[in-house]
Coordinates of C-alpha atoms in Angstrom, one line a residue:
M1 CA 5.7 -16.5 -17.9
S2 CA 4.4 -13.7 -15.7
A3 CA 2.3 -14.5 -12.6
I4 CA 2.1 -11.0 -11.5
K5 CA -1.5 -9.9 -11.7
G6 CA -1.3 -6.6 -9.7
I7 CA -0.4 -5.1 -6.5
H8 CA -0.7 -7.1 -3.3
H9 CA 0.0 -4.4 -0.8
V10 CA 1.7 -1.2 0.0
T11 CA 3.8 -0.5 3.1
A12 CA 4.5 2.9 4.5
I13 CA 6.0 4.6 7.6
A14 CA 4.0 6.6 10.0
G15 CA 4.5 8.5 13.2
R16 CA 2.0 8.3 16.1
A17 CA 0.1 4.9 15.9
K18 CA -3.1 6.2 17.6
K19 CA -3.4 9.0 15.0
N20 CA -2.6 6.6 12.1
F21 CA -5.2 4.2 13.3
D22 CA -7.8 6.9 13.8
F23 CA -7.2 8.4 10.3
Y24 CA -7.5 5.2 8.3
T25 CA -10.2 3.4 10.2
R26 CA -12.4 6.4 11.0
V27 CA -11.7 9.3 8.5
M28 CA -10.9 6.9 5.5
G29 CA -13.2 4.1 6.5
L30 CA -10.8 1.1 5.9
R31 CA -11.1 -2.0 7.8
F32 CA -8.6 -2.6 10.3
V33 CA -7.5 -6.2 9.2
K34 CA -4.6 -6.9 11.4
K35 CA -2.9 -5.6 14.5
T36 CA 0.6 -7.1 14.9
V37 CA 4.2 -6.1 15.2
N38 CA 7.2 -5.4 13.0
F39 CA 9.2 -8.6 12.5
D40 CA 12.3 -6.8 13.0
D41 CA 11.1 -4.5 15.9
P42 CA 8.6 -6.3 18.0
N43 CA 8.0 -3.1 20.2
T44 CA 6.5 -1.4 17.1
Y45 CA 3.3 -2.0 15.6
H46 CA 2.4 -3.2 12.0
F47 CA -1.0 -2.3 11.1
Y48 CA -2.9 -3.6 8.0
Y49 CA -5.8 -1.8 6.5
G50 CA -8.1 -3.2 3.7
D51 CA -11.4 -4.5 2.7
E52 CA -13.4 -7.1 4.6
K53 CA -10.9 -9.9 4.2
G54 CA -7.9 -7.9 3.3
D55 CA -8.0 -9.0 -0.2
P56 CA -4.7 -8.4 -2.4
G57 CA -4.9 -5.0 -3.8
T58 CA -6.6 -3.5 -1.1
I59 CA -4.0 -3.8 1.7
L60 CA -2.2 -0.6 2.9
T61 CA 0.0 -1.4 6.0
F62 CA 2.1 1.0 8.1
F63 CA 5.0 0.8 10.7
P64 CA 4.2 3.5 13.2
W65 CA 7.2 4.8 14.9
E66 CA 6.3 7.5 17.3
D67 CA 9.2 9.8 17.0
I68 CA 10.3 9.2 13.5
A69 CA 11.5 12.3 11.3
T70 CA 9.5 13.3 8.2
G71 CA 10.6 11.8 4.9
R72 CA 11.1 13.9 1.7
R73 CA 9.4 13.0 -1.6
G74 CA 11.8 12.9 -4.5
T75 CA 13.4 10.3 -7.0
H76 CA 14.2 6.7 -6.3
M77 CA 10.9 6.0 -4.3
A78 CA 7.2 5.6 -4.5
T79 CA 5.7 9.1 -4.0
E80 CA 2.0 8.6 -3.8
I81 CA -0.8 5.8 -3.6
G82 CA -4.1 6.0 -5.4
Y83 CA -7.4 4.6 -4.4
S84 CA -10.3 3.8 -6.7
V85 CA -13.6 5.4 -5.5
P86 CA -17.2 5.3 -7.1
E87 CA -18.4 8.0 -9.5
G88 CA -20.1 10.9 -7.8
S89 CA -18.1 10.4 -4.6
L90 CA -15.5 13.2 -4.8
D91 CA -17.9 16.0 -3.2
F92 CA -18.5 13.7 -0.3
W93 CA -14.6 13.4 0.1
L94 CA -14.0 17.0 -0.4
K95 CA -16.4 17.8 2.4
R96 CA -15.1 15.1 4.7
L97 CA -11.5 16.1 4.3
E98 CA -12.3 19.8 4.8
K99 CA -14.2 18.9 8.0
E100 CA -11.1 16.9 9.4
N101 CA -8.7 19.8 8.4
I102 CA -6.9 17.5 6.0
I103 CA -4.6 19.3 3.3
Y104 CA -5.9 18.7 -0.2
N105 CA -6.0 20.0 -3.7
K106 CA -9.1 20.7 -5.6
P107 CA -10.0 17.7 -8.2
S108 CA -8.1 17.7 -11.4
S109 CA -7.9 15.1 -14.1
K110 CA -5.2 12.6 -15.2
F111 CA -5.5 10.2 -18.4
G112 CA -9.2 11.3 -18.5
E113 CA -9.9 10.3 -14.9
V114 CA -11.0 12.8 -12.2
Y115 CA -8.9 12.5 -9.0
L116 CA -8.5 14.3 -5.6
T117 CA -5.2 14.6 -3.9
F118 CA -4.6 15.0 0.0
L119 CA -2.0 14.4 2.6
D120 CA -2.5 12.0 5.4
P121 CA -1.5 13.3 8.9
D122 CA 2.1 12.2 8.4
G123 CA 2.4 13.7 4.9
L124 CA 1.9 10.7 2.7
K125 CA 0.4 11.6 -0.7
V126 CA -2.8 9.9 -1.3
E127 CA -5.1 10.2 -4.4
L128 CA -8.9 9.2 -4.8
T129 CA -9.5 8.4 -8.4
V130 CA -12.8 7.8 -10.3
P131 CA -11.8 5.2 -12.8
E132 CA -12.7 5.5 -16.4
Q133 CA -13.9 1.9 -16.3
S134 CA -16.3 0.6 -13.5
D135 CA -14.6 -1.0 -10.5
D136 CA -16.8 -4.0 -9.3
R137 CA -14.7 -4.6 -6.0
K138 CA -17.0 -4.6 -3.1
P139 CA -15.8 -1.9 -0.6
W140 CA -15.7 -2.0 3.2
E141 CA -18.5 0.2 4.6
T142 CA -18.6 2.0 8.0
A143 CA -21.5 3.9 9.8
E144 CA -20.1 7.1 8.2
I145 CA -19.0 5.9 4.8
K146 CA -21.4 3.9 2.9
E147 CA -20.7 1.8 -0.4
Q148 CA -21.5 4.7 -2.8
Y149 CA -18.5 6.6 -1.3
A150 CA -16.2 4.1 0.1
T151 CA -12.7 3.2 -1.3
K152 CA -12.5 0.0 -3.4
G153 CA -8.9 -0.8 -3.4
F154 CA -5.8 0.5 -5.0
H155 CA -6.1 2.4 -8.3
H156 CA -2.5 3.1 -8.8
V157 CA 1.1 3.6 -7.1
T158 CA 3.4 6.2 -8.4
L159 CA 7.0 5.6 -8.7
T160 CA 9.2 8.9 -9.2
L161 CA 12.6 7.9 -11.0
D162 CA 15.5 9.8 -12.4
D163 CA 15.3 7.3 -15.5
I164 CA 12.2 5.2 -16.0
Q165 CA 13.6 2.9 -18.8
P166 CA 15.4 0.3 -16.5
T167 CA 12.2 0.0 -14.4
A168 CA 9.8 0.0 -17.5
D169 CA 11.9 -3.0 -18.8
L170 CA 11.4 -4.9 -15.6
L171 CA 7.6 -4.2 -15.5
V172 CA 7.3 -5.3 -19.1
S173 CA 9.9 -8.1 -19.7
V174 CA 9.7 -9.8 -16.3
F175 CA 6.3 -8.8 -14.8
G176 CA 4.5 -9.0 -18.1
W177 CA 2.7 -5.7 -17.7
E178 CA 2.0 -3.1 -20.6
L179 CA 2.5 0.4 -21.0
K180 CA -1.1 1.6 -21.4
K181 CA -0.9 5.5 -21.3
N182 CA 1.6 8.2 -21.6
H183 CA 1.4 11.9 -20.8
T184 CA 4.5 14.2 -20.7
N185 CA 6.7 12.5 -18.2
R186 CA 4.1 10.0 -16.6
Y187 CA 3.8 6.5 -18.0
R188 CA 1.1 4.1 -16.9
F189 CA 1.5 0.3 -16.8
A190 CA -1.0 -2.3 -16.1
G191 CA -0.9 -6.1 -15.5
P192 CA -3.4 -8.7 -16.6
D193 CA -5.9 -7.5 -14.2
G194 CA -5.9 -4.1 -15.5
Q195 CA -7.1 -1.2 -13.2
Q196 CA -8.5 -3.7 -10.6
G197 CA -5.0 -5.0 -10.1
G198 CA -3.6 -1.5 -9.6
Y199 CA -1.7 0.5 -12.1
I200 CA 2.0 1.5 -11.7
D201 CA 2.8 5.1 -12.8
L202 CA 6.3 5.9 -13.5
V203 CA 7.2 9.6 -13.4
E204 CA 10.4 10.5 -14.9
A205 CA 12.1 13.5 -13.1
K206 CA 15.6 13.9 -14.4
G207 CA 17.6 16.1 -12.0
E208 CA 15.2 16.1 -9.1
M209 CA 16.5 15.5 -5.7
R210 CA 16.6 12.0 -4.3
G211 CA 13.9 11.4 -1.9
H212 CA 14.3 10.3 1.7
V213 CA 12.1 7.5 3.1
A214 CA 11.0 8.1 6.6
G215 CA 7.8 9.3 8.1
G216 CA 5.1 9.8 5.6
S217 CA 6.8 7.7 3.0
V218 CA 6.3 4.4 1.2
H219 CA 8.5 1.8 2.5
H220 CA 7.9 -0.7 -0.3
V221 CA 5.6 -1.8 -3.0
A222 CA 4.3 -5.5 -2.9
F223 CA 3.1 -7.4 -6.0
R224 CA 0.9 -10.6 -5.9
V225 CA 1.9 -13.9 -7.1
P226 CA -0.4 -17.0 -6.7
D227 CA 2.1 -19.3 -4.8
V228 CA 5.6 -20.1 -3.7
A229 CA 6.3 -22.0 -6.9
A230 CA 5.7 -18.8 -9.1
Q231 CA 7.5 -16.8 -6.4
E232 CA 10.6 -19.0 -6.8
Q233 CA 10.4 -18.8 -10.6
L234 CA 10.3 -15.1 -10.7
K235 CA 13.2 -15.0 -8.0
E236 CA 15.4 -17.0 -10.4
V237 CA 14.6 -14.6 -13.3
L238 CA 15.3 -11.6 -11.3
E239 CA 18.6 -13.0 -10.1
N240 CA 19.7 -13.9 -13.7
R241 CA 19.2 -10.2 -14.4
G242 CA 21.7 -9.3 -11.7
L243 CA 19.3 -8.1 -9.0
H244 CA 19.7 -9.4 -5.4
V245 CA 16.6 -11.1 -4.0
T246 CA 16.2 -12.2 -0.5
T247 CA 15.4 -15.8 0.6
V248 CA 11.7 -16.5 0.9
L249 CA 10.4 -15.1 4.2
D250 CA 7.4 -16.3 6.1
R251 CA 5.2 -13.1 7.0
T252 CA 2.5 -15.4 8.5
Y253 CA -0.2 -14.1 6.2
F254 CA 1.9 -14.6 3.0
K255 CA 5.3 -15.7 1.9
S256 CA 7.5 -12.8 0.6
V257 CA 10.8 -12.1 -1.2
Y258 CA 12.3 -8.6 -1.4
F259 CA 14.5 -6.8 -4.0
R260 CA 15.4 -3.2 -5.2
E261 CA 14.2 -2.6 -8.6
P262 CA 16.8 -0.8 -11.0
G263 CA 15.4 2.6 -10.0
G264 CA 16.0 2.0 -6.4
V265 CA 12.5 1.4 -5.1
L266 CA 12.0 -1.6 -2.7
F267 CA 9.7 -4.2 -4.3
E268 CA 8.2 -7.3 -2.7
L269 CA 6.7 -10.4 -4.3
A270 CA 4.0 -11.8 -1.8
T271 CA 1.9 -14.9 -2.2
E272 CA -2.0 -14.6 -2.2
A273 CA -2.3 -17.4 0.6
P274 CA -2.8 -18.0 3.5
G275 CA -4.4 -14.7 4.1
F276 CA -5.5 -12.8 7.3
T277 CA -8.0 -15.4 8.6
V278 CA -5.2 -18.0 9.3
D279 CA -5.1 -16.7 12.9
E280 CA -8.3 -14.8 13.5
P281 CA -12.0 -15.6 12.3
L282 CA -13.2 -13.1 9.5
G283 CA -15.6 -11.5 11.9
E284 CA -12.7 -10.6 14.5
L285 CA -10.1 -9.5 12.2
G286 CA -8.1 -6.7 13.7
T287 CA -9.6 -7.0 17.1
H288 CA -6.7 -8.8 18.7
L289 CA -3.0 -8.3 19.0
M290 CA -1.5 -11.2 16.9
L291 CA 2.2 -11.7 17.4
P292 CA 4.6 -13.7 15.2
P293 CA 5.3 -17.1 16.9
Q294 CA 8.9 -16.1 17.7
Y295 CA 7.6 -13.2 20.0
E296 CA 4.6 -15.0 21.7
A297 CA 6.6 -15.8 24.8
Q298 CA 7.4 -12.0 25.1
R299 CA 3.7 -11.1 24.7
E300 CA 3.4 -9.3 28.3
E301 CA 6.7 -7.4 27.9
I302 CA 5.7 -6.3 24.4
V303 CA 2.1 -5.2 25.2
K304 CA 3.6 -2.8 27.8
K305 CA 5.6 -1.1 25.5
L306 CA 3.0 -0.7 22.8
V307 CA 0.9 2.5 22.6
K308 CA -2.8 2.1 23.6
L309 CA -5.1 2.7 20.7
D310 CA -8.4 3.4 22.7

């Protein structure tokens, strides 16, 4: 019955807003799709980065809290995000990361695919992977990062768990995904859209210390569903399995429900519509501060408290 084709977005926590904005727009070359605020903390930004339209599977979002403590990678959390990049692009990225004094590891291979690992300014672990199969998604280009080098969207997200079996069972029996590859303690699962929907890698690390979600950590992983009807159906299935699922929440650009999967990672089911052009034209995405309706009356006060990005 699965309606989950792939990853919708990934949300992480950052420190300084300006540093985060500069890194992901200039160094990584992602489009700044939306500048808004945290629904629960309107004096904090919520940044969305992605491709031209902010298509599902390309969206990386951040809550930047200026004085947040640094998190710790470990079990019960998402520990890395991976982007798909074109064949022959890793030399370009190596030189770019070195020029920007970004911490990185030399390219290696995993499941037959070459990848490059680095840490963003807050310590978030990111991988650039040249996929085994061609990725036909159209990337966002900038003056410095042309199509032959630019990221095309998510390749994978890794969850590090004490025991992968309950999470694997959820992915297979509820999400309808399949185990595609396994090497030692890493298990790769894919949905109906395969690589272009974004893989989920489960890494089993029995006995490893539990991670702590804070600065430089993934907050949650969101999966795409076509509409609210599919979302409600899945919500019922999850609740029948004993999982606590939130009510449907309107996030302006999609409708969402949240739950903790059995391994402890916060999951979201997000609808594909209405998308990011619901309140800004395509050509102006990310150029205005867009507030949730409940905060519009406080715009002047909120703007005074938000960090300037230019």
